[in-house]
XYZ file of C-alpha atoms in Angstrom:
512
model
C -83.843 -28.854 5.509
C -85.232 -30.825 8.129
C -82.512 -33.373 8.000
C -80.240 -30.817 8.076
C -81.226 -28.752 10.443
C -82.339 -31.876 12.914
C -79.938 -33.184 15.802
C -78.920 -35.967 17.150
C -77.155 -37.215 20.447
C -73.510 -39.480 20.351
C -72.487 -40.886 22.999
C -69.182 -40.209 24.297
C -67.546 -41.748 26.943
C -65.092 -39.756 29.330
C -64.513 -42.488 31.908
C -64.853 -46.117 32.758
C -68.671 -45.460 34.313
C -71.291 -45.946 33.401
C -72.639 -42.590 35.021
C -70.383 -40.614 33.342
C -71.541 -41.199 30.250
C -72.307 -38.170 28.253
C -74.417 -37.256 24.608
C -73.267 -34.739 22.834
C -75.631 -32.612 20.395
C -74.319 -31.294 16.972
C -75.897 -30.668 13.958
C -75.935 -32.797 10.962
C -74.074 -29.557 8.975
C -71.271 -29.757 11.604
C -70.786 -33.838 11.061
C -70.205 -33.521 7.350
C -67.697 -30.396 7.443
C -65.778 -32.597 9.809
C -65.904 -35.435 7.303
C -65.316 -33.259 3.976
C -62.281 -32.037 6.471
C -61.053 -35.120 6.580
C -61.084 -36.357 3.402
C -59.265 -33.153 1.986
C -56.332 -33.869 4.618
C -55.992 -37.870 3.734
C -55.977 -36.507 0.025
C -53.100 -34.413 1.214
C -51.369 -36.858 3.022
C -51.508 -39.365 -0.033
C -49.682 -36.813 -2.587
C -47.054 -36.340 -0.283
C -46.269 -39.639 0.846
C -45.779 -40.246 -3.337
C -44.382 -37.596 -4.081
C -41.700 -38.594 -1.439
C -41.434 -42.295 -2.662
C -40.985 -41.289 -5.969
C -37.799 -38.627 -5.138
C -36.529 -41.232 -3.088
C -36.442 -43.789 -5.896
C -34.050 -41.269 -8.374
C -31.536 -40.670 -5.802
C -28.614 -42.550 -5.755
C -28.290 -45.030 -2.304
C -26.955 -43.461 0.791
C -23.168 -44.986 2.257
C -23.117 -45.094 5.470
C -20.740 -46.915 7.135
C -21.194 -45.866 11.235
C -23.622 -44.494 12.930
C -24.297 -41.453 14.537
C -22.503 -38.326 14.339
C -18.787 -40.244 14.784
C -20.013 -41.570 10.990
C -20.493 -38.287 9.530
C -16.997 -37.084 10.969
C -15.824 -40.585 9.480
C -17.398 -39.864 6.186
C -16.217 -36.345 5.992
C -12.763 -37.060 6.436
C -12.428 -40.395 4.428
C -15.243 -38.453 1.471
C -17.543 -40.922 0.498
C -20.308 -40.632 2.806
C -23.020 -37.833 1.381
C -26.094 -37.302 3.180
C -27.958 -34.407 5.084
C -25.832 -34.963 8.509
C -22.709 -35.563 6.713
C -23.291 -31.978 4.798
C -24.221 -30.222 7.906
C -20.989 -31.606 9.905
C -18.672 -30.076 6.677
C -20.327 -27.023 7.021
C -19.901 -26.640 10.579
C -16.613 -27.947 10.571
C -15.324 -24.760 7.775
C -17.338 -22.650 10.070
C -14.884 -23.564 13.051
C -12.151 -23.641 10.686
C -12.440 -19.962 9.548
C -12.958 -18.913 13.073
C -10.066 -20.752 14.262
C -8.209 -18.654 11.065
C -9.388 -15.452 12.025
C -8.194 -16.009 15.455
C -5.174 -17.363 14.529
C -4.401 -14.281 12.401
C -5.035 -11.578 15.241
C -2.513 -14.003 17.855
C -0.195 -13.608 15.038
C -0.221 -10.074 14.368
C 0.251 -9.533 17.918
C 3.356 -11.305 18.386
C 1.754 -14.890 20.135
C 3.031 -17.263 16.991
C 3.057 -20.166 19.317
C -0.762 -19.577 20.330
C -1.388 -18.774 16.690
C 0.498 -22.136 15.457
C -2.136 -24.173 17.529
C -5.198 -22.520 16.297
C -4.171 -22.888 12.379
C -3.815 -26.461 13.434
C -6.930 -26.582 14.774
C -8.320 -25.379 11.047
C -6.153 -27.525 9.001
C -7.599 -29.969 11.171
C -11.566 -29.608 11.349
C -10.959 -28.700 7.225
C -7.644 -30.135 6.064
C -8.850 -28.686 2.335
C -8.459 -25.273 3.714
C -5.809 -23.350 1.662
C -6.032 -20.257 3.762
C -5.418 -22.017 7.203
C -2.545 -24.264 5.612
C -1.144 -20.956 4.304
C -1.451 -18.958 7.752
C 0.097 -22.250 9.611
C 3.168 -22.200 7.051
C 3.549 -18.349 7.673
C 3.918 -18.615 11.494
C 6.258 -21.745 11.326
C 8.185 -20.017 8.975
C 8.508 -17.060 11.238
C 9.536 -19.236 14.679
C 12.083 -20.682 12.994
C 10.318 -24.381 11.294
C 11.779 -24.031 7.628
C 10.707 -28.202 7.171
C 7.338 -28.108 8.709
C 6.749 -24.461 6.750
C 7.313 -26.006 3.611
C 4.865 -29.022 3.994
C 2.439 -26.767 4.548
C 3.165 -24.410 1.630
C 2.991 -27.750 -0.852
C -0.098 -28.276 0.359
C -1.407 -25.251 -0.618
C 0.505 -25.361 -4.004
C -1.827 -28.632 -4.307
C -4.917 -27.309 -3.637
C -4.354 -23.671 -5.573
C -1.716 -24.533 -7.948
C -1.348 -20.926 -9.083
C -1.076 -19.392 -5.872
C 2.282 -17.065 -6.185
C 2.519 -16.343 -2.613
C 2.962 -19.944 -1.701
C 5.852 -20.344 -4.154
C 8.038 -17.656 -3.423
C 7.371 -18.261 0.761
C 7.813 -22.282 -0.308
C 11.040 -21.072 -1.912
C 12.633 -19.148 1.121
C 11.229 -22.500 3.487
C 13.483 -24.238 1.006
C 16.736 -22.069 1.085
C 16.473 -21.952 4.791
C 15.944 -25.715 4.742
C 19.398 -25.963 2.967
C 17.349 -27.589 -0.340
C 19.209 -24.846 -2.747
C 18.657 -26.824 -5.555
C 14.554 -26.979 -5.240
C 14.531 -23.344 -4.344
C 15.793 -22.244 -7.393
C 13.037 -24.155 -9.104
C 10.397 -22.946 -6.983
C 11.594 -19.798 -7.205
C 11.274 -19.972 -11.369
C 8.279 -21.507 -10.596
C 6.639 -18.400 -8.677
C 8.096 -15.392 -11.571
C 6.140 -17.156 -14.110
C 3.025 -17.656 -12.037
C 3.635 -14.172 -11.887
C 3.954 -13.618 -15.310
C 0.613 -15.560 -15.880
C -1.100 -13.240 -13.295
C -0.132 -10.196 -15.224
C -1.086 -11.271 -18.228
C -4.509 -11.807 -17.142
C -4.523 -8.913 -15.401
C -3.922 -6.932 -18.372
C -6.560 -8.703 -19.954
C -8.759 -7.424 -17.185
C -7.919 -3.677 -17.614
C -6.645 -3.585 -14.139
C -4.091 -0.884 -13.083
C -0.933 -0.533 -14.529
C 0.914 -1.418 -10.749
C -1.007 -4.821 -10.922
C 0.455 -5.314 -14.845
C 3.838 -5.278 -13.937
C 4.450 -8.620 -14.104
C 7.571 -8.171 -11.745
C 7.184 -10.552 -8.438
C 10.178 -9.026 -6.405
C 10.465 -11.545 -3.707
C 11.049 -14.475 -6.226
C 13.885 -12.715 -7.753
C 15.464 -12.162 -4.340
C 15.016 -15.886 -3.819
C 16.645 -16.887 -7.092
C 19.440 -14.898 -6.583
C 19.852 -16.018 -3.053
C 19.182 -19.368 -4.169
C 21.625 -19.662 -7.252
C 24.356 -18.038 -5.169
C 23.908 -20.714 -2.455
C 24.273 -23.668 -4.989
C 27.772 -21.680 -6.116
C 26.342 -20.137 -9.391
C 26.951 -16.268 -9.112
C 27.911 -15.627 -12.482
C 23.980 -17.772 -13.256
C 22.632 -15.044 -10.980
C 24.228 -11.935 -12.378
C 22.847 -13.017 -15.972
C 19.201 -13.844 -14.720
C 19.318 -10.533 -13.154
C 20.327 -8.230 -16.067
C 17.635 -10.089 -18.392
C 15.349 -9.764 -15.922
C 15.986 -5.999 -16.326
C 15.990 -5.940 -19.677
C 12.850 -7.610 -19.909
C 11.140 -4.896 -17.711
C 12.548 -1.976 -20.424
C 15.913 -1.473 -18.609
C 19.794 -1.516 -19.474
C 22.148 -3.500 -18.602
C 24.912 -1.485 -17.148
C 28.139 -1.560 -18.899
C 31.302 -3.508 -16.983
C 32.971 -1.034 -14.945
C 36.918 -1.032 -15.528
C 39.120 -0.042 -12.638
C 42.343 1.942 -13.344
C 45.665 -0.246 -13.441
C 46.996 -2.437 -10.171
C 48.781 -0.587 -7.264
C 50.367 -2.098 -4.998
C 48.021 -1.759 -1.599
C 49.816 -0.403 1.260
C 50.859 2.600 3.813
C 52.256 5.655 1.996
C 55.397 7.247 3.075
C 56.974 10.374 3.018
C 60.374 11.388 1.081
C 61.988 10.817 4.709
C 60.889 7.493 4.971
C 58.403 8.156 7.828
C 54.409 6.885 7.446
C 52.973 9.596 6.514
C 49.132 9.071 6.544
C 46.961 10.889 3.474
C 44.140 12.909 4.306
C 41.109 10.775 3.937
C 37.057 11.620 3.806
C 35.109 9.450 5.848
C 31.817 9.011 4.621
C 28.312 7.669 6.060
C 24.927 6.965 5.239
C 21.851 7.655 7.147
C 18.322 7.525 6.689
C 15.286 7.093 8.469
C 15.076 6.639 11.358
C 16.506 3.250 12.385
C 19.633 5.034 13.232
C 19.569 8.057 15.196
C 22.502 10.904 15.076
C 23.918 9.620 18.353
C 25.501 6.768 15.765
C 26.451 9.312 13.663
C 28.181 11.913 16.381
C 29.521 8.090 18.060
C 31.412 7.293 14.343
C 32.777 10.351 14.110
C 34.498 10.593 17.150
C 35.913 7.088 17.113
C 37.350 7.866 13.869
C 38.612 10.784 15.085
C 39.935 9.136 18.071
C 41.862 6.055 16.395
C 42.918 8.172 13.049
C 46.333 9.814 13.292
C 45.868 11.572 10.072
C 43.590 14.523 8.392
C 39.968 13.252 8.327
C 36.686 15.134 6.883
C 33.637 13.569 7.828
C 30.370 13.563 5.761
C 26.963 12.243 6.584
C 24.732 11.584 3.293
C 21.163 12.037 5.267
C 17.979 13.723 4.403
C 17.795 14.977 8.110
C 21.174 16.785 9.943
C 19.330 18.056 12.958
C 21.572 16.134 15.797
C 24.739 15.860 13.998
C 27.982 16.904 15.676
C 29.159 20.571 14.462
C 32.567 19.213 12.892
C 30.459 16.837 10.580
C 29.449 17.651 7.134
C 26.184 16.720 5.810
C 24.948 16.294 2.400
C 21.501 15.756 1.318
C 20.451 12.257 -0.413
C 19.302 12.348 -3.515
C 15.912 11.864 -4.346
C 15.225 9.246 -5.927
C 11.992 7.189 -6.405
C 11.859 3.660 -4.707
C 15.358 4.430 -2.995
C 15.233 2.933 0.591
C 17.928 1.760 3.187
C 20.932 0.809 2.007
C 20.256 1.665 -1.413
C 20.984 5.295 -0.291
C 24.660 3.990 -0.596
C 24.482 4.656 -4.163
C 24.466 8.270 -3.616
C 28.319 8.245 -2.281
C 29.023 7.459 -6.542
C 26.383 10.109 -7.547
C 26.570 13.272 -8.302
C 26.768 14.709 -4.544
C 29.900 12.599 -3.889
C 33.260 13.212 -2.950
C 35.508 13.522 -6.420
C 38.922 13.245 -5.268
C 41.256 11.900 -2.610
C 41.064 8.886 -0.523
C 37.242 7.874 0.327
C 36.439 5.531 3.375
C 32.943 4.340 3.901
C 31.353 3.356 6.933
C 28.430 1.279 8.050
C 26.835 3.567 10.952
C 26.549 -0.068 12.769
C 29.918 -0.455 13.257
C 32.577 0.126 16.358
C 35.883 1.610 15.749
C 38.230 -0.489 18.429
C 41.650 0.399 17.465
C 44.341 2.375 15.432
C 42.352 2.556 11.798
C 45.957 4.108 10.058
C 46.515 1.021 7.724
C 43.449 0.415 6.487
C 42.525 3.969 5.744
C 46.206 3.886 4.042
C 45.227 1.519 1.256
C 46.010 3.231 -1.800
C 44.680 0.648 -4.375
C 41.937 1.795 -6.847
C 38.806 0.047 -4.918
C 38.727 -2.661 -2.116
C 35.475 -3.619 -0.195
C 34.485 -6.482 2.159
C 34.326 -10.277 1.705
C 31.291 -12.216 2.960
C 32.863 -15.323 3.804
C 33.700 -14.091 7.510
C 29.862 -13.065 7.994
C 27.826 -15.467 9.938
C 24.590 -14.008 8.118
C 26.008 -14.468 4.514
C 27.257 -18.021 4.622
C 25.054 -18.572 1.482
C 26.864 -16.342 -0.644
C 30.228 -17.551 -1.186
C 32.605 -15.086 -2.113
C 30.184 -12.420 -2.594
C 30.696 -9.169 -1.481
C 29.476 -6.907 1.815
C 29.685 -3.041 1.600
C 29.859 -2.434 5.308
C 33.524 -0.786 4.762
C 34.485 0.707 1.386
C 37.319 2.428 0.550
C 38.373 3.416 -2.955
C 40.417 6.842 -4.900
C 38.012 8.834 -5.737
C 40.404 11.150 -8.343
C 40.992 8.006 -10.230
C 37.686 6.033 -9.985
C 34.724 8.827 -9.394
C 34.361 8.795 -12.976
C 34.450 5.069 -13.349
C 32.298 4.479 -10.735
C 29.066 6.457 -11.367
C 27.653 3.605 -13.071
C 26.620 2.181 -9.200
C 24.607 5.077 -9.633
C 23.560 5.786 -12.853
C 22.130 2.084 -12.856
C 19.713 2.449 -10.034
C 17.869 5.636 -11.029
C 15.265 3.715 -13.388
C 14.784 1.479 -10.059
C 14.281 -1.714 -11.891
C 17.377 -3.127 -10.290
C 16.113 -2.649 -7.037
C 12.950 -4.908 -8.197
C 14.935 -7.899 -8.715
C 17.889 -7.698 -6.358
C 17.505 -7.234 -1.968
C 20.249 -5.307 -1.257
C 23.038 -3.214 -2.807
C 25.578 -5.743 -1.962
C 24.681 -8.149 -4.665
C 24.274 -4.896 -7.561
C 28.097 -4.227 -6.709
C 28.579 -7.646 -7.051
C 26.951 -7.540 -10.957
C 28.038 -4.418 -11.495
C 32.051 -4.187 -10.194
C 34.808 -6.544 -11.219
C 35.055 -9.696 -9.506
C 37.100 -10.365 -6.855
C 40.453 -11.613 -6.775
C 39.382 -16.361 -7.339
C 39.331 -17.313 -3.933
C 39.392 -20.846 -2.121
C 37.625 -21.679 1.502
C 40.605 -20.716 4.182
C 42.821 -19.443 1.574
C 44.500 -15.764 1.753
C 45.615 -14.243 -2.237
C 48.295 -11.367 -2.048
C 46.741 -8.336 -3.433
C 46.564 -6.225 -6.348
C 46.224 -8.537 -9.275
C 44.918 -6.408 -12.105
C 41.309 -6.605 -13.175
C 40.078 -7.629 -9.553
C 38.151 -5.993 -6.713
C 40.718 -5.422 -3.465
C 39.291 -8.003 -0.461
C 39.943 -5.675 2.341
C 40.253 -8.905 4.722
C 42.995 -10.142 2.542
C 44.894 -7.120 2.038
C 45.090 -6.069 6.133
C 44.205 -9.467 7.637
C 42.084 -9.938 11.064
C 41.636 -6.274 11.550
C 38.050 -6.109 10.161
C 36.074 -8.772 11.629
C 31.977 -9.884 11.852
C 30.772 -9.770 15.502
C 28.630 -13.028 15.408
C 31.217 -14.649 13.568
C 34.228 -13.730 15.953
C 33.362 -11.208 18.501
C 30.751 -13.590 20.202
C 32.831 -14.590 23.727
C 35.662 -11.753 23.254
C 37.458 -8.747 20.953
C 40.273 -10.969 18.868
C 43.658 -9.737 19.157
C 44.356 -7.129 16.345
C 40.212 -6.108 15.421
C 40.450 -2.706 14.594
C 36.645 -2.274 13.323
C 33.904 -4.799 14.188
C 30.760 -4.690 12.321
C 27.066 -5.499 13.307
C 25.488 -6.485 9.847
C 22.139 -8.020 11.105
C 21.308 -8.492 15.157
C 22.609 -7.202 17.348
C 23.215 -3.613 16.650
C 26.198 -1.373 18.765
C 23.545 -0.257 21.574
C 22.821 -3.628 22.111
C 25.978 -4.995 23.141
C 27.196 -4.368 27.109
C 31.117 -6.469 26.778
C 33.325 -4.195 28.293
C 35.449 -3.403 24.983
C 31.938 -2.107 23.491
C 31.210 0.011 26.328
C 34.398 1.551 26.286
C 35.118 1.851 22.171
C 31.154 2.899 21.914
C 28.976 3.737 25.098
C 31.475 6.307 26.645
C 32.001 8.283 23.470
């Protein structure tokens, strides 16, 4: 206790005199705790520095190649280098990535694709393993135009997610629009079983019955664009009906049209034309097209017809409409949209006798309409060959003028209708051109630049063949001016009637 509780002085020196020299008192107690202190953290000290040897022993040697923070970007993009810094760097690099995505996404949405181009870039190029951002980069090239560059992009994503089915049908259209037919048909095939795969195990999932359907609509657009573009139609019409089939459809039966007649005027017992008494009939529905185009039609028709005309609108909404014109309501049917609404002139609403003339509401009536709506053959529609947006389907057909006899073909004809109320055919084709196409005889074997005479039996009447250059495409011939003899121009894609100030549009269309 003594010993313990005694004291004793250490000298401690606080500068270089010697009069500054100073003893400090503390007890004996206060000495050892500072030892036994001591001795517990050296103790400490010891385990870890082993414990830290010993860890570094088992792991494998570190690479690295450079130094400083240029290595880890070095060894991040070349793969081999794996250490703490190198770790961090990927993980802030997929940070910027994502943000660069997100970004990216809401320039794109708002109509900046060049903006949005350079930040998917950016991603792709902090983390070129990022599906998402190669995806996004391929979506807004594809949209300004880049078919090539777009389809890079969506390989690279088929790399790195090989069952993606959104990159095969968009890798598809990049390369149709790229003019590589022959691999779009195989991507296409490609992305309907990838589809098939994904509802397969989505049924083994118990997941909703929308999400089972195994149907991926935009790849059987593609292949049918696809195979028509390589010159296979007849390929395309058989894919497409046991695609239907497959889905619990029917294939429609082939429609027969009544015996050849000779297309032409009809004329009276006195030898004078004599034109018939025709129904003019329209479609419209939505809102895309207001009544103006409707009222605009109608009095062009009226205008350039020297004959008896009833006009008909097929539209779930008459308010507008001028009082001479007819309207009849569409028939409701589910998954009906657009142009599909066409198959409602061959339904039961439609007209079941006389002479029936269809109209695309996008069209301009610019001079005397008396021989074409004379045609008196059984059914005659348009060829796509003299479209500028259809130069990939060769000899196919475009509905923007119909005309057909409705007292000998209403019958015959329902099937365009019949067909379409299960709405699987609508699942694997784009647009009501191509079902007339599977669905109608073909039309009369035709060469590039040639002109057949009509009405050879079993064939669909070309009404560019039967009254030559008075029907004509405006991209494809109206571009610089109105060709000599045009009697109807039509406006299939861009740009529409209003849209167009020539001088032969604002008198035929504007002034009406």
């Amino acid at each position: 206790a003594r010993v313990l509780g005694a004291s004793f002085s250490v000298p401690f020196r606080l500068g270089w005199s010697r009069r500054t020299m100073v003893h400090l008192r503390r007890p004996v107690a206060w000495w050892v705790a500072v030892a036994a202190g001591a001795g517990v953290a050296a103790y400490v000290l010891s385990r870890l520095v082993r414990r830290r040897s010993s860890s570094a022993a088992r792991r494998p040697p570190v690479r690295v190649f450079t130094r400083g923070k240029r290595a880890a970007q070095d060894g991040v993009a070349a793969g081999r280098v794996h250490s703490p810094v190198v770790a961090r760097t990927q993980e802030r690099n997929r940070d910027k990535a994502r943000a660069h995505v997100q970004f990216g996404q809401l320039l794109f949405k708002s109509g900046r694709l060049s903006k949005a181009v350079g930040h998917f870039e950016q991603a792709v190029k902090l983390d070129p393993k990022s599906a998402r951002g190669h995806y996004e980069l391929a979506d807004a090239l594809q949209q300004l135009g880049e078919a090539a560059r777009s389809a890079g992009h969506y390989e690279i994503v088929l790399e790195l997610r090989p069952a993606c089915v959104e990159a095969a049908s968009n890798l598809a259209v990049a390369y149709l629009a790229s003019g590589r037919v022959e691999d779009a048909v195989l991507m296409s095939r490609r992305a309907i079983e990838l589809e098939s795969e994904r509802a397969a195990k989505a049924t083994d999932a118990g997941v909703s019955s929308k999400a089972k359907s195994g149907i991926n609509s935009e790849a059987h657009y593609n292949l049918n664009a696809a195979l028509r573009a390589c010159g296979r139609p007849q390929e395309a019409y058989e894919h497409t009906w046991a695609a239907i089939e497959a889905a619990g459809g029917k294939r429609v039966s082939p429609i027969h049209l009544p015996g050849p007649q000779a297309p032409g005027i009809v004329t009276s017992w006195l030898g004078r034309r004599s034109q018939p008494k025709v129904t003019v009939v329209c479609v419209r529905w939505g809102i895309k097209y207001g009544s103006q185009y409707v009222n605009k039609l109608f009095r062009a028709v009226r205008a350039n017809y020297s004959g008896e005309a009833q006009f008909v609108c097929f539209t779930e909404d008459p308010s507008g409409l001028d009082a001479c014109i007819s309207s009849v309501a569409l028939s409701d049917v589910a998954g009906w949209r657009g142009w599909w609404y066409k198959a409602a002139l061959f339904g039961p609403n439609g007209t079941r006798s006389g002479r029936v003339v269809y109209l695309d509401l996008d069209t301009i009536i610019v001079g005397p309409l008396d021989d074409i709506f004379g045609y008196d053959g059984p059914f005659a529609t348009l060829s796509a060959d003299d479209f500028a947006c259809e130069k990939d389907n060769a000899c196919g057909f475009n509905s923007s003028v119909m005309v057909w006899d409705a007292t000998a073909c209403a019958s015959r004809l329902a099937p365009l209708y019949d067909g379409l109320t299960d709405g699987l055919a609508m699942q694997h084709l784009l647009r009501f051109d191509h079902w007339i196409e599977m669905a109608l005889p073909p039309r009369r074997p035709c060469e590039p630049g040639s002109r057949d005479s009509p009405g050879k039996a079993g064939y669909v009447d070309v009404l560019q063949d039967v009254f030559p250059g008075q029907i004509v495409e405006f991209k494809h011939s109206c571009a610089d001016r109105l060709p000599e003899g045009a009697r109807i121009v039509c406006f299939p894609r861009s740009p529409k009637p209003h849209e167009v100030t020539s001088d032969w549009a604002t008198r035929c269309w504007h002034d009406l």
